[in-house]
Amino acid sequence: MPLEALNDFVVKFANVNGSGSASANSMFAKAILRMGVPVAARNIFPSNIQGLPTWFEVRVTEAGHLGRRGGVDLMVAMNPQTWDRDVAEIEPGGYLFYDSTKPLPPSKFRDDVTVVGVPLTAMCNAAYQIPRERQLFKNIIYVGALAALLDIEMGVIEQLLGEQFAGKDRLIAANVAALHMGRDYVAQNLSPLRLRVRRADRVGDRIFVEGNAAAALGAVYGGATVCAWYPITPSTSLAEAFTSYCEDLRTDPETGKARYAIVQAEDEIASIGVVVGAGWNGARAFTATSGPGVSLMTEFIGLSYFAEIPAVIFDVQRGGPSTGMPTRTQQADLLAAAYAGHGDTKHPLLLPADPGECFEMGAQAFDLADRLQTTVFVMLDLDIGMNEWLTQPFEWDDARALDRGKVMTYDDLEAGRDFGRYLEVDGDGIPYRTYPGTHPTKGGYFTRGTSRNPYARYSEEGAVYVGNMERLLRKFDTARRLVPGPIARNATRATRDGVIYFGSSTPAVHEALGSLEHTGLHLDALRVRGFPFADEIFDFIAAHDRVFVIEQNRDAQLRTLLINEGEIDPSRLTAVLHYDGTPITARFITDAVTRLMSERRPMPEAAE
């Protein structure tokens, strides 16, 4: 029996990278969004420029689930290389849309799937002479055909085409003609599917935005004026977005001069060097990178920690180790970031769950870096960073003042206040600093990465070194009260089972919790948003007999951090791990937790 669904199904496009399909597939998603129906879109693409398989998944979800569900209801199979794999992924009763120009043997299809063939190549060959036009317009033709099959309003897609090619009337007309070509073929030869899109009002005023762009805008609002970076997937678009925003928002309207400095350095080492130098000089500075970049930056990060210089790093995590899977997502840099540096180092981490929090934490990170005088990491991942998510419009309080932390001024020094660059003052572990040139004769110090006394004078005396290292621990404990706290979600009935999660796993976890509850499995939930961990996290663990820790890496890095920092009995924390490079799904979480709860013994669940 063919699947029947209204505003609740998954469409997956299987294409070839470099075919120009991404913009057409994105237009398909945005058309549904314009009809007031929420969508969750995921672009899964290879790291080469052209020729390898790429997939674009669109979840149509009037209920508002923004994570991946798992499974495909309609497969748009445009890549012969992945045909068998793509067909196998379709749900029983689902639909297969394909280019029927060349006949395929019955063995290539499934008896429990409805096949919808449109001769796309033949239509393009008849209508266009230039090979590139045939390829590009083929994408628009199948969007028109899908619009007719799913009852997507053509006027909405035409409006999107008009916006995309604004000022290029010839391109608009050509794309609209291709769109209608696909629609007309369906109208004359096929029947609509039982998967339908109907106009709704469930989007509201939410915006559709990438996490990288949101974080970049947060950096602008957070007072950042210096960005030094080296291109690396998937963080490059963050630096590029910051550049674009600065051109609009940080350019003097009268003189036209830039009130910012953006440096594309020769490598990641130089990038973080610029950032640390700018932070020492009083500027708010950041870099955007991914795991391999963090590895190269480690020595400068250690300098920032020990010399106590503010810096912000946006780590857009990807599949590792080494080059790994540079265009696939993971949450696998937690340990590397938390303890980056040789010797004993610890760094605050902010863990946003969506673009809204990327904006908020992107701004907050600079206050924390100044307040704590250290490197602060904002831990995005490719799923958040490079995919567009529905999120509430960003809010900003114009009365909000930047928190520059403990900075001794000219007047303070002139009044005779005792200044020791690494002098303990009030028990929070944070000393006062001065900006270069604050006073002609006072407040100067030698910045060094070697051991020194509270007045920044070189010292290798053991007691002096230990005192300084213990003060840095007190500062890290102060950070525990400053980073974003966890958010709890209590089950509808009392339970001794719990789940801890963070970041881009959040929407899939929330959906899975609802599914588990329908089957009678109840779990309290806690979303971690910052490191060092708040006491509430350890209280949550203590209050439950068993806690599942859901994360997207192989080695259970969040679980390891919890055990290490809270001295937790490892048997209390059960790992649920997904690390194949695709964003985690609600079905994976539901199945894994159900199985583990039935077994009632610690055993990690991993995606192969």
Coordinates of C-alpha atoms in Angstrom, one line a residue:
M1 CA 0.0 0.0 0.0
P2 CA 1.6 3.4 -1.0
L3 CA 2.4 5.7 1.8
E4 CA 0.0 8.5 2.4
A5 CA 1.1 11.6 4.4
L6 CA 0.3 15.3 4.6
N7 CA 3.1 17.7 5.5
D8 CA 5.0 14.9 7.2
F9 CA 7.5 13.0 5.0
V10 CA 11.1 12.8 4.0
V11 CA 12.4 13.5 0.5
K12 CA 16.0 12.6 -0.4
F13 CA 17.8 13.7 -3.6
A14 CA 20.6 11.5 -4.8
N15 CA 22.8 13.5 -7.2
V16 CA 26.4 13.9 -8.4
N17 CA 28.6 16.6 -7.0
G18 CA 29.2 19.4 -9.4
S19 CA 25.9 18.9 -11.3
G20 CA 24.4 22.1 -10.0
S21 CA 21.7 20.2 -8.1
A22 CA 22.3 21.8 -4.7
S23 CA 20.6 25.1 -5.6
A24 CA 17.6 23.4 -7.1
N25 CA 17.2 21.1 -4.2
S26 CA 17.5 24.0 -1.8
M27 CA 14.8 25.8 -3.8
F28 CA 12.6 22.8 -3.4
A29 CA 13.0 23.0 0.4
K30 CA 12.5 26.8 0.6
A31 CA 9.3 26.6 -1.5
I32 CA 7.7 24.3 1.1
L33 CA 8.9 26.6 3.8
R34 CA 7.3 29.6 2.0
M35 CA 4.1 27.6 2.1
G36 CA 4.2 27.8 5.9
V37 CA 5.4 24.2 6.5
P38 CA 8.6 23.7 8.5
V39 CA 11.4 21.8 6.8
A40 CA 14.7 20.4 8.0
A41 CA 17.2 20.2 5.2
R42 CA 20.6 18.4 5.3
N43 CA 23.2 18.6 2.5
I44 CA 25.5 15.6 2.5
F45 CA 28.3 16.1 0.1
P46 CA 31.8 14.8 -0.7
S47 CA 35.1 16.7 -0.3
N48 CA 36.1 16.6 -3.9
I49 CA 35.1 19.3 -6.4
Q50 CA 33.1 17.1 -8.8
G51 CA 32.0 13.6 -9.7
L52 CA 31.3 11.9 -6.4
P53 CA 27.8 11.2 -4.9
T54 CA 26.0 13.8 -3.0
W55 CA 22.7 13.7 -1.2
F56 CA 20.2 16.4 -0.1
E57 CA 17.6 15.4 2.4
V58 CA 14.5 17.4 3.1
R59 CA 12.2 16.6 6.0
V60 CA 8.8 18.1 5.6
T61 CA 7.5 18.4 9.2
E62 CA 4.5 20.4 10.1
A63 CA 5.1 19.1 13.7
G64 CA 8.3 21.1 13.6
H65 CA 10.9 18.3 14.2
L66 CA 14.1 19.8 13.0
G67 CA 16.4 16.8 13.4
R68 CA 16.7 13.9 11.0
R69 CA 14.0 11.3 11.4
G70 CA 15.7 8.4 9.6
G71 CA 14.3 6.6 6.5
V72 CA 13.2 8.1 3.2
D73 CA 9.6 8.3 1.8
L74 CA 10.5 9.7 -1.6
M75 CA 13.8 9.1 -3.2
V76 CA 14.7 11.3 -6.2
A77 CA 17.4 9.0 -7.7
M78 CA 19.5 11.0 -10.1
N79 CA 22.8 9.1 -9.7
P80 CA 23.3 5.7 -11.3
Q81 CA 26.4 5.0 -9.2
T82 CA 24.4 4.9 -6.0
W83 CA 21.1 3.6 -7.4
D84 CA 21.0 0.3 -5.5
R85 CA 21.9 1.9 -2.2
D86 CA 19.3 4.7 -2.7
V87 CA 16.5 2.4 -3.7
A88 CA 17.2 0.2 -0.6
E89 CA 16.8 3.2 1.7
I90 CA 13.2 3.9 0.7
E91 CA 10.5 3.0 3.3
P92 CA 8.1 0.2 2.4
G93 CA 5.2 1.8 0.5
G94 CA 7.4 4.7 -0.4
Y95 CA 8.1 6.3 -3.8
L96 CA 11.0 6.3 -6.3
F97 CA 11.3 9.2 -8.7
Y98 CA 13.9 8.7 -11.5
D99 CA 14.9 9.7 -15.0
S100 CA 13.2 7.2 -17.2
T101 CA 14.9 8.1 -20.5
K102 CA 16.7 4.7 -20.6
P103 CA 14.7 1.6 -19.6
L104 CA 15.9 -0.3 -16.6
P105 CA 15.4 -4.0 -15.8
P106 CA 12.8 -5.0 -13.3
S107 CA 15.6 -6.1 -10.9
K108 CA 16.5 -2.5 -10.4
F109 CA 13.1 -1.8 -8.7
R110 CA 11.3 -2.9 -5.6
D111 CA 7.8 -4.4 -5.5
D112 CA 6.8 -2.5 -2.4
V113 CA 7.8 0.9 -3.9
T114 CA 5.8 3.1 -6.3
V115 CA 7.9 4.0 -9.2
V116 CA 7.5 7.5 -10.9
G117 CA 9.5 7.9 -14.1
V118 CA 10.0 11.2 -16.0
P119 CA 12.2 11.2 -19.1
L120 CA 14.3 14.1 -17.9
T121 CA 17.3 13.6 -20.2
A122 CA 15.2 13.2 -23.3
M123 CA 13.3 16.3 -22.5
C124 CA 16.5 18.3 -22.0
N125 CA 18.1 16.9 -25.1
A126 CA 15.1 18.0 -27.1
A127 CA 14.9 21.5 -25.6
Y128 CA 18.6 22.5 -25.2
Q129 CA 21.7 22.3 -27.3
I130 CA 24.4 23.3 -24.8
P131 CA 25.5 20.3 -22.6
R132 CA 25.8 22.5 -19.4
E133 CA 22.3 23.9 -20.0
R134 CA 21.0 20.4 -20.3
Q135 CA 22.4 19.5 -16.9
L136 CA 21.4 22.6 -15.1
F137 CA 17.8 22.8 -16.5
K138 CA 17.4 19.1 -15.8
N139 CA 17.4 20.0 -12.1
I140 CA 14.8 22.7 -12.5
I141 CA 12.6 20.3 -14.6
Y142 CA 12.5 17.7 -11.9
V143 CA 11.7 20.4 -9.3
G144 CA 8.7 21.4 -11.5
A145 CA 7.7 17.7 -11.8
L146 CA 7.9 17.2 -8.0
A147 CA 5.9 20.4 -7.4
A148 CA 3.1 18.9 -9.5
L149 CA 3.4 15.5 -7.8
L150 CA 3.4 16.9 -4.3
D151 CA 1.0 19.9 -4.9
I152 CA 3.7 22.5 -4.1
E153 CA 2.5 25.9 -5.3
M154 CA 4.2 26.9 -8.6
G155 CA 3.9 30.6 -7.9
V156 CA 6.1 30.2 -4.8
I157 CA 8.9 28.5 -6.8
E158 CA 8.6 31.2 -9.5
Q159 CA 9.0 33.8 -6.9
L160 CA 12.1 32.1 -5.6
L161 CA 13.6 32.0 -9.1
G162 CA 12.8 35.7 -9.5
E163 CA 14.7 36.4 -6.3
Q164 CA 17.7 34.2 -7.2
F165 CA 18.1 35.7 -10.6
A166 CA 17.0 39.2 -9.8
G167 CA 17.9 41.6 -12.6
K168 CA 18.6 38.8 -15.1
D169 CA 15.2 38.5 -16.8
R170 CA 16.5 36.1 -19.4
L171 CA 17.6 33.6 -16.8
I172 CA 14.3 34.0 -14.9
A173 CA 12.3 33.3 -18.1
A174 CA 14.4 30.3 -19.0
N175 CA 14.2 28.7 -15.5
V176 CA 10.5 29.3 -15.3
A177 CA 10.0 27.6 -18.7
A178 CA 12.0 24.6 -17.5
L179 CA 10.0 24.5 -14.3
H180 CA 6.7 24.4 -16.3
M181 CA 8.2 21.7 -18.6
G182 CA 8.4 19.4 -15.6
R183 CA 5.0 20.4 -14.3
D184 CA 3.3 19.9 -17.6
Y185 CA 4.7 16.5 -18.1
V186 CA 3.3 15.3 -14.8
A187 CA -0.1 16.9 -15.6
Q188 CA -0.3 15.1 -18.9
N189 CA 1.2 11.7 -18.0
L190 CA 1.1 11.0 -14.2
S191 CA -1.1 11.2 -11.1
P192 CA -0.2 13.1 -8.0
L193 CA 1.4 11.2 -5.1
R194 CA -0.2 10.4 -1.8
L195 CA 2.5 12.5 -0.2
R196 CA 1.1 16.0 -0.2
V197 CA 2.1 19.5 0.8
R198 CA -0.6 21.8 2.0
R199 CA -0.2 25.4 2.9
A200 CA 0.0 25.9 6.7
D201 CA 1.0 28.6 9.2
R202 CA 3.6 26.7 11.2
V203 CA 6.7 28.7 10.4
G204 CA 5.7 32.0 11.9
D205 CA 8.5 34.6 12.0
R206 CA 11.3 32.0 12.2
I207 CA 14.3 32.5 9.9
F208 CA 16.2 29.9 7.8
V209 CA 19.9 30.4 8.4
E210 CA 23.2 28.6 8.6
G211 CA 25.0 28.3 12.0
N212 CA 28.2 29.7 10.6
A213 CA 26.5 32.8 9.4
A214 CA 24.7 33.1 12.8
A215 CA 28.0 32.7 14.7
A216 CA 29.7 35.3 12.5
L217 CA 26.9 37.8 13.2
G218 CA 27.2 37.0 16.9
A219 CA 30.9 37.9 16.7
V220 CA 30.1 41.3 15.2
Y221 CA 27.6 42.0 18.0
G222 CA 30.0 40.6 20.5
G223 CA 32.5 43.3 19.6
A224 CA 35.0 41.4 17.5
T225 CA 37.1 43.6 15.3
V226 CA 39.8 41.2 14.3
C227 CA 39.5 37.9 12.5
A228 CA 42.5 35.9 11.4
W229 CA 41.8 32.6 9.6
Y230 CA 43.0 30.0 7.1
P231 CA 40.5 28.3 4.9
I232 CA 39.4 24.9 6.1
T233 CA 36.1 23.0 5.6
P234 CA 33.6 23.4 7.2
S235 CA 34.6 26.7 8.9
T236 CA 35.5 28.9 5.9
S237 CA 32.0 30.3 5.4
L238 CA 32.0 31.7 9.0
A239 CA 35.0 33.9 8.3
E240 CA 33.5 34.9 4.9
A241 CA 30.2 35.8 6.6
F242 CA 32.0 37.9 9.2
T243 CA 33.8 39.7 6.3
S244 CA 30.4 40.4 4.7
Y245 CA 28.8 41.6 7.9
C246 CA 31.8 43.8 8.7
E247 CA 31.6 45.5 5.3
D248 CA 28.0 46.4 6.1
L249 CA 28.2 47.1 9.8
R250 CA 31.8 48.0 10.6
T251 CA 32.6 50.4 7.8
D252 CA 32.6 54.1 8.8
P253 CA 29.7 55.6 6.9
E254 CA 31.4 59.0 6.5
T255 CA 34.9 58.1 5.5
G256 CA 34.3 54.6 4.1
K257 CA 37.2 53.3 6.2
A258 CA 37.1 49.8 7.7
R259 CA 36.8 49.6 11.5
Y260 CA 38.0 46.0 11.5
A261 CA 40.9 43.9 10.4
I262 CA 40.5 40.5 8.6
V263 CA 43.6 38.6 7.8
Q264 CA 43.7 35.4 5.7
A265 CA 47.0 34.2 7.1
E266 CA 49.4 31.7 5.5
D267 CA 48.4 28.9 7.8
E268 CA 46.5 28.1 11.0
I269 CA 49.5 28.8 13.2
A270 CA 49.8 32.3 11.9
S271 CA 46.1 32.8 12.3
I272 CA 46.0 32.0 16.0
G273 CA 49.2 34.1 16.5
V274 CA 47.5 37.1 15.1
V275 CA 44.5 36.5 17.3
V276 CA 46.5 36.1 20.5
G277 CA 48.5 39.3 19.6
A278 CA 45.4 41.3 18.9
G279 CA 43.9 40.0 22.2
W280 CA 47.0 41.0 24.1
N281 CA 46.6 44.5 22.6
G282 CA 43.0 44.8 23.8
A283 CA 41.1 43.9 20.6
R284 CA 38.4 41.3 20.5
A285 CA 39.8 38.7 18.1
F286 CA 38.9 35.3 16.8
T287 CA 39.7 32.5 14.3
A288 CA 37.5 30.0 12.7
T289 CA 38.8 26.5 12.1
S290 CA 38.2 22.8 12.5
G291 CA 40.0 19.9 14.2
P292 CA 43.2 19.8 12.1
G293 CA 43.5 23.6 12.6
V294 CA 43.1 23.2 16.4
S295 CA 45.9 20.7 16.4
L296 CA 48.2 23.2 14.6
M297 CA 47.2 26.0 17.0
T298 CA 47.9 24.1 20.2
E299 CA 51.1 25.9 21.1
F300 CA 49.6 29.3 20.8
I301 CA 46.5 28.1 22.7
G302 CA 48.8 27.1 25.5
L303 CA 50.4 30.5 25.4
S304 CA 47.0 32.1 25.7
Y305 CA 46.2 29.9 28.7
F306 CA 49.5 30.5 30.6
A307 CA 50.1 34.2 29.6
E308 CA 46.3 34.8 30.1
I309 CA 45.4 36.5 26.9
P310 CA 41.8 36.6 25.6
A311 CA 41.1 34.7 22.3
V312 CA 38.1 33.0 20.7
I313 CA 38.1 30.0 18.5
F314 CA 35.1 28.8 16.5
D315 CA 35.7 25.1 16.0
V316 CA 33.3 23.8 13.3
Q317 CA 33.8 20.1 13.9
R318 CA 34.1 17.6 11.1
G319 CA 34.9 13.9 10.7
G320 CA 38.4 13.0 11.8
P321 CA 41.1 11.9 12.6
S322 CA 43.7 13.5 10.3
T323 CA 41.9 14.7 7.1
G324 CA 39.2 12.2 7.9
M325 CA 35.9 13.1 6.3
P326 CA 36.2 16.9 5.9
T327 CA 32.7 17.4 4.6
R328 CA 30.9 15.2 7.1
T329 CA 29.8 16.0 10.6
Q330 CA 31.0 14.8 14.0
Q331 CA 31.3 16.0 17.6
A332 CA 34.8 14.7 17.9
D333 CA 37.0 17.7 19.0
L334 CA 35.7 17.9 22.6
L335 CA 38.8 16.4 24.2
A336 CA 41.2 18.2 21.9
A337 CA 39.6 21.6 22.6
A338 CA 39.0 21.1 26.3
Y339 CA 42.7 20.2 27.0
A340 CA 44.5 21.8 24.1
G341 CA 48.1 22.5 24.9
H342 CA 51.0 20.7 26.4
G343 CA 51.2 20.5 30.2
D344 CA 48.1 21.0 32.3
T345 CA 45.6 23.2 30.4
K346 CA 41.8 23.5 30.5
H347 CA 39.7 25.7 28.3
P348 CA 36.0 26.8 28.5
L349 CA 33.8 25.4 25.8
L350 CA 30.4 26.7 24.6
L351 CA 28.1 24.1 23.0
P352 CA 25.4 25.7 20.8
A353 CA 22.5 23.5 19.7
D354 CA 21.2 25.6 16.8
P355 CA 21.9 28.8 14.8
G356 CA 20.1 30.9 17.5
E357 CA 22.5 29.7 20.1
C358 CA 25.4 30.1 17.6
F359 CA 24.5 33.8 17.5
E360 CA 24.1 34.1 21.3
M361 CA 27.2 32.2 22.2
G362 CA 29.1 33.7 19.4
A363 CA 28.7 37.1 21.1
Q364 CA 29.0 35.7 24.7
A365 CA 32.3 34.0 23.9
F366 CA 34.1 37.4 23.7
D367 CA 32.8 38.6 27.1
L368 CA 34.0 35.3 28.6
A369 CA 37.4 35.5 26.9
D370 CA 37.9 39.0 28.3
R371 CA 36.5 38.2 31.7
L372 CA 38.6 35.0 32.0
Q373 CA 41.6 36.2 30.1
T374 CA 41.9 32.9 28.2
T375 CA 40.9 31.1 25.0
V376 CA 37.2 30.3 24.7
F377 CA 36.0 27.7 22.2
V378 CA 32.6 27.8 20.5
M379 CA 32.0 24.2 19.4
L380 CA 29.8 24.1 16.3
D381 CA 29.8 21.2 13.9
L382 CA 29.3 20.9 10.1
D383 CA 25.6 20.0 10.6
I384 CA 24.9 23.3 12.4
G385 CA 27.5 25.3 10.6
M386 CA 26.8 24.6 6.9
N387 CA 23.1 23.6 6.9
E388 CA 20.2 26.0 7.1
W389 CA 18.1 25.6 10.2
L390 CA 14.8 27.1 11.2
T391 CA 15.3 29.3 14.2
Q392 CA 13.8 32.2 16.0
P393 CA 14.9 35.7 14.9
F394 CA 18.0 36.8 16.7
E395 CA 17.5 39.2 19.6
W396 CA 19.9 41.8 20.9
D397 CA 19.7 44.3 23.8
D398 CA 21.2 47.5 22.5
A399 CA 21.8 48.5 26.1
R400 CA 24.0 45.5 26.7
A401 CA 27.6 46.6 27.6
L402 CA 30.6 44.6 26.6
D403 CA 32.2 42.9 29.6
R404 CA 35.9 43.7 29.4
G405 CA 36.7 42.0 32.7
K406 CA 39.5 43.2 35.0
V407 CA 41.3 46.0 33.3
M408 CA 43.4 48.5 35.3
T409 CA 43.0 52.0 33.9
Y410 CA 45.3 55.0 33.9
D411 CA 43.4 56.5 36.8
D412 CA 43.8 53.3 38.8
L413 CA 47.5 53.3 38.2
E414 CA 47.9 57.0 38.9
A415 CA 46.0 56.6 42.2
G416 CA 48.7 54.1 43.2
R417 CA 46.8 50.8 43.0
D418 CA 49.1 47.8 43.3
F419 CA 49.5 46.2 39.8
G420 CA 50.8 42.6 39.5
R421 CA 49.9 41.1 36.2
Y422 CA 49.4 37.6 37.7
L423 CA 48.5 38.8 41.2
E424 CA 45.6 37.1 43.0
V425 CA 43.2 39.8 44.0
D426 CA 39.8 38.5 45.2
G427 CA 39.8 34.8 45.2
D428 CA 38.3 34.2 41.7
G429 CA 41.7 33.4 40.2
I430 CA 41.5 36.3 37.7
P431 CA 44.2 39.0 37.9
Y432 CA 44.1 42.5 36.5
R433 CA 45.6 43.3 33.2
T434 CA 46.5 46.5 31.5
Y435 CA 46.3 47.5 27.8
P436 CA 49.6 48.5 26.1
G437 CA 50.3 52.2 26.6
T438 CA 47.8 52.7 29.4
H439 CA 50.3 54.7 31.5
P440 CA 53.7 56.1 30.6
T441 CA 55.5 54.7 33.6
K442 CA 53.2 52.3 35.4
G443 CA 51.3 49.1 34.5
G444 CA 53.9 47.7 32.2
Y445 CA 54.9 44.1 32.3
F446 CA 56.8 41.5 30.3
T447 CA 54.5 39.0 28.7
R448 CA 56.1 35.5 28.7
G449 CA 55.1 31.9 28.3
T450 CA 57.6 30.9 30.9
S451 CA 57.0 30.6 34.7
R452 CA 56.9 33.9 36.6
N453 CA 55.8 35.4 39.9
P454 CA 52.7 37.4 40.5
Y455 CA 54.5 40.6 39.2
A456 CA 55.4 38.9 35.9
R457 CA 59.1 38.5 36.8
Y458 CA 60.8 35.3 35.6
S459 CA 60.9 32.6 38.3
E460 CA 61.4 28.8 38.2
E461 CA 60.9 28.5 41.9
G462 CA 58.6 25.5 42.5
A463 CA 56.3 27.1 45.0
V464 CA 55.8 30.1 42.7
Y465 CA 55.0 27.8 39.8
V466 CA 52.6 25.7 41.8
G467 CA 50.9 28.8 43.2
N468 CA 50.3 30.2 39.7
M469 CA 49.0 26.8 38.4
E470 CA 46.6 26.5 41.3
R471 CA 45.3 30.1 40.7
L472 CA 44.6 29.1 37.1
L473 CA 42.5 26.2 38.4
R474 CA 40.6 28.7 40.6
K475 CA 40.0 30.8 37.5
F476 CA 38.7 27.7 35.7
D477 CA 36.3 27.1 38.6
T478 CA 35.1 30.6 38.3
A479 CA 34.4 29.9 34.6
R480 CA 32.0 27.1 35.8
R481 CA 29.6 29.8 37.0
L482 CA 30.0 31.9 33.8
V483 CA 29.5 29.5 31.0
P484 CA 25.9 28.7 29.9
G485 CA 24.2 26.3 32.3
P486 CA 22.5 23.0 31.4
I487 CA 18.8 22.8 30.4
A488 CA 16.7 20.0 32.0
R489 CA 13.6 18.3 30.5
N490 CA 11.8 16.2 33.0
A491 CA 9.9 13.1 31.9
T492 CA 6.1 13.0 32.4
R493 CA 6.5 10.6 35.2
A494 CA 9.1 9.8 37.8
T495 CA 12.1 7.8 36.4
R496 CA 15.5 6.7 37.5
D497 CA 16.8 6.8 33.9
G498 CA 18.3 9.8 32.2
V499 CA 20.0 11.1 29.1
I500 CA 22.6 13.7 28.6
Y501 CA 23.3 15.3 25.2
F502 CA 24.6 18.5 23.5
G503 CA 24.9 20.4 20.3
S504 CA 23.3 19.4 17.0
S505 CA 22.0 16.1 18.5
T506 CA 19.4 18.1 20.3
P507 CA 16.4 18.0 17.9
A508 CA 16.8 14.3 17.2
V509 CA 17.1 13.6 21.0
H510 CA 13.9 15.6 21.7
E511 CA 12.0 13.7 19.0
A512 CA 13.4 10.4 20.3
L513 CA 12.3 11.2 23.8
G514 CA 8.7 11.6 22.6
S515 CA 8.9 8.3 20.7
L516 CA 10.3 6.5 23.7
E517 CA 7.6 7.9 26.0
H518 CA 4.9 6.5 23.6
T519 CA 6.4 3.0 24.1
G520 CA 6.4 3.4 27.9
L521 CA 10.1 4.3 28.3
H522 CA 10.6 7.5 30.3
L523 CA 13.8 9.4 30.6
D524 CA 14.7 12.7 32.2
A525 CA 17.0 14.7 30.0
L526 CA 19.7 17.3 30.4
R527 CA 21.3 19.3 27.7
V528 CA 24.9 20.4 28.3
R529 CA 25.7 23.8 27.0
G530 CA 29.1 24.6 28.5
F531 CA 32.4 23.4 30.0
P532 CA 33.5 23.5 32.7
F533 CA 30.5 21.5 33.9
A534 CA 28.0 23.0 36.2
D535 CA 27.3 21.2 39.5
E536 CA 23.7 20.6 38.2
I537 CA 25.1 18.1 35.7
F538 CA 26.7 16.0 38.4
D539 CA 23.6 16.3 40.5
F540 CA 21.6 14.9 37.6
I541 CA 23.9 11.9 37.2
A542 CA 23.7 11.2 40.9
A543 CA 19.9 11.3 40.9
H544 CA 19.6 8.6 38.3
D545 CA 20.6 4.9 38.3
R546 CA 21.6 5.0 34.6
V547 CA 22.3 7.9 32.3
F548 CA 22.7 7.5 28.5
V549 CA 25.2 10.0 27.0
I550 CA 24.4 10.6 23.4
E551 CA 27.1 12.0 21.1
Q552 CA 28.5 11.9 17.6
N553 CA 32.0 10.5 17.9
R554 CA 33.6 7.0 18.4
D555 CA 35.3 7.5 21.7
A556 CA 32.5 8.9 23.9
Q557 CA 34.3 12.1 24.4
L558 CA 31.6 13.9 26.4
R559 CA 31.3 10.8 28.6
T560 CA 35.0 10.8 29.1
L561 CA 35.0 14.5 30.1
L562 CA 32.2 13.9 32.6
I563 CA 34.0 10.9 34.2
N564 CA 37.3 12.8 34.3
E565 CA 36.0 16.1 35.6
G566 CA 33.3 14.7 38.0
E567 CA 35.1 11.5 39.1
I568 CA 32.0 9.6 38.0
D569 CA 31.8 5.8 38.2
P570 CA 32.0 4.9 34.5
S571 CA 29.3 2.2 34.9
R572 CA 26.7 5.0 35.6
L573 CA 27.2 6.5 32.1
T574 CA 26.2 4.4 29.0
A575 CA 27.5 5.7 25.7
V576 CA 25.2 6.0 22.7
L577 CA 27.5 6.8 19.8
H578 CA 26.8 7.8 16.2
Y579 CA 29.8 8.7 14.0
D580 CA 29.3 7.7 10.4
G581 CA 29.5 11.4 9.3
T582 CA 25.8 11.9 8.7
P583 CA 23.7 13.8 11.3
I584 CA 22.3 11.6 14.0
T585 CA 18.6 10.5 13.6
A586 CA 15.7 10.2 16.0
R587 CA 15.3 6.6 14.9
F588 CA 18.8 5.7 15.7
I589 CA 18.5 7.1 19.2
T590 CA 15.1 5.5 19.8
D591 CA 16.4 2.1 18.7
A592 CA 19.7 2.3 20.6
V593 CA 18.1 3.4 23.9
T594 CA 15.3 0.8 23.6
R595 CA 17.8 -2.0 23.1
L596 CA 20.1 -0.8 25.9
M597 CA 17.3 -0.4 28.3
S598 CA 16.1 -3.9 27.6
E599 CA 19.5 -5.3 28.2
R600 CA 20.0 -3.3 31.4
R601 CA 23.8 -3.5 31.3
P602 CA 26.4 -0.9 30.2
M603 CA 27.2 -1.4 26.5
P604 CA 28.0 1.3 24.0
E605 CA 25.9 1.5 20.8
A606 CA 27.8 2.6 17.7
A607 CA 26.9 3.4 14.2
E608 CA 29.1 1.7 11.6

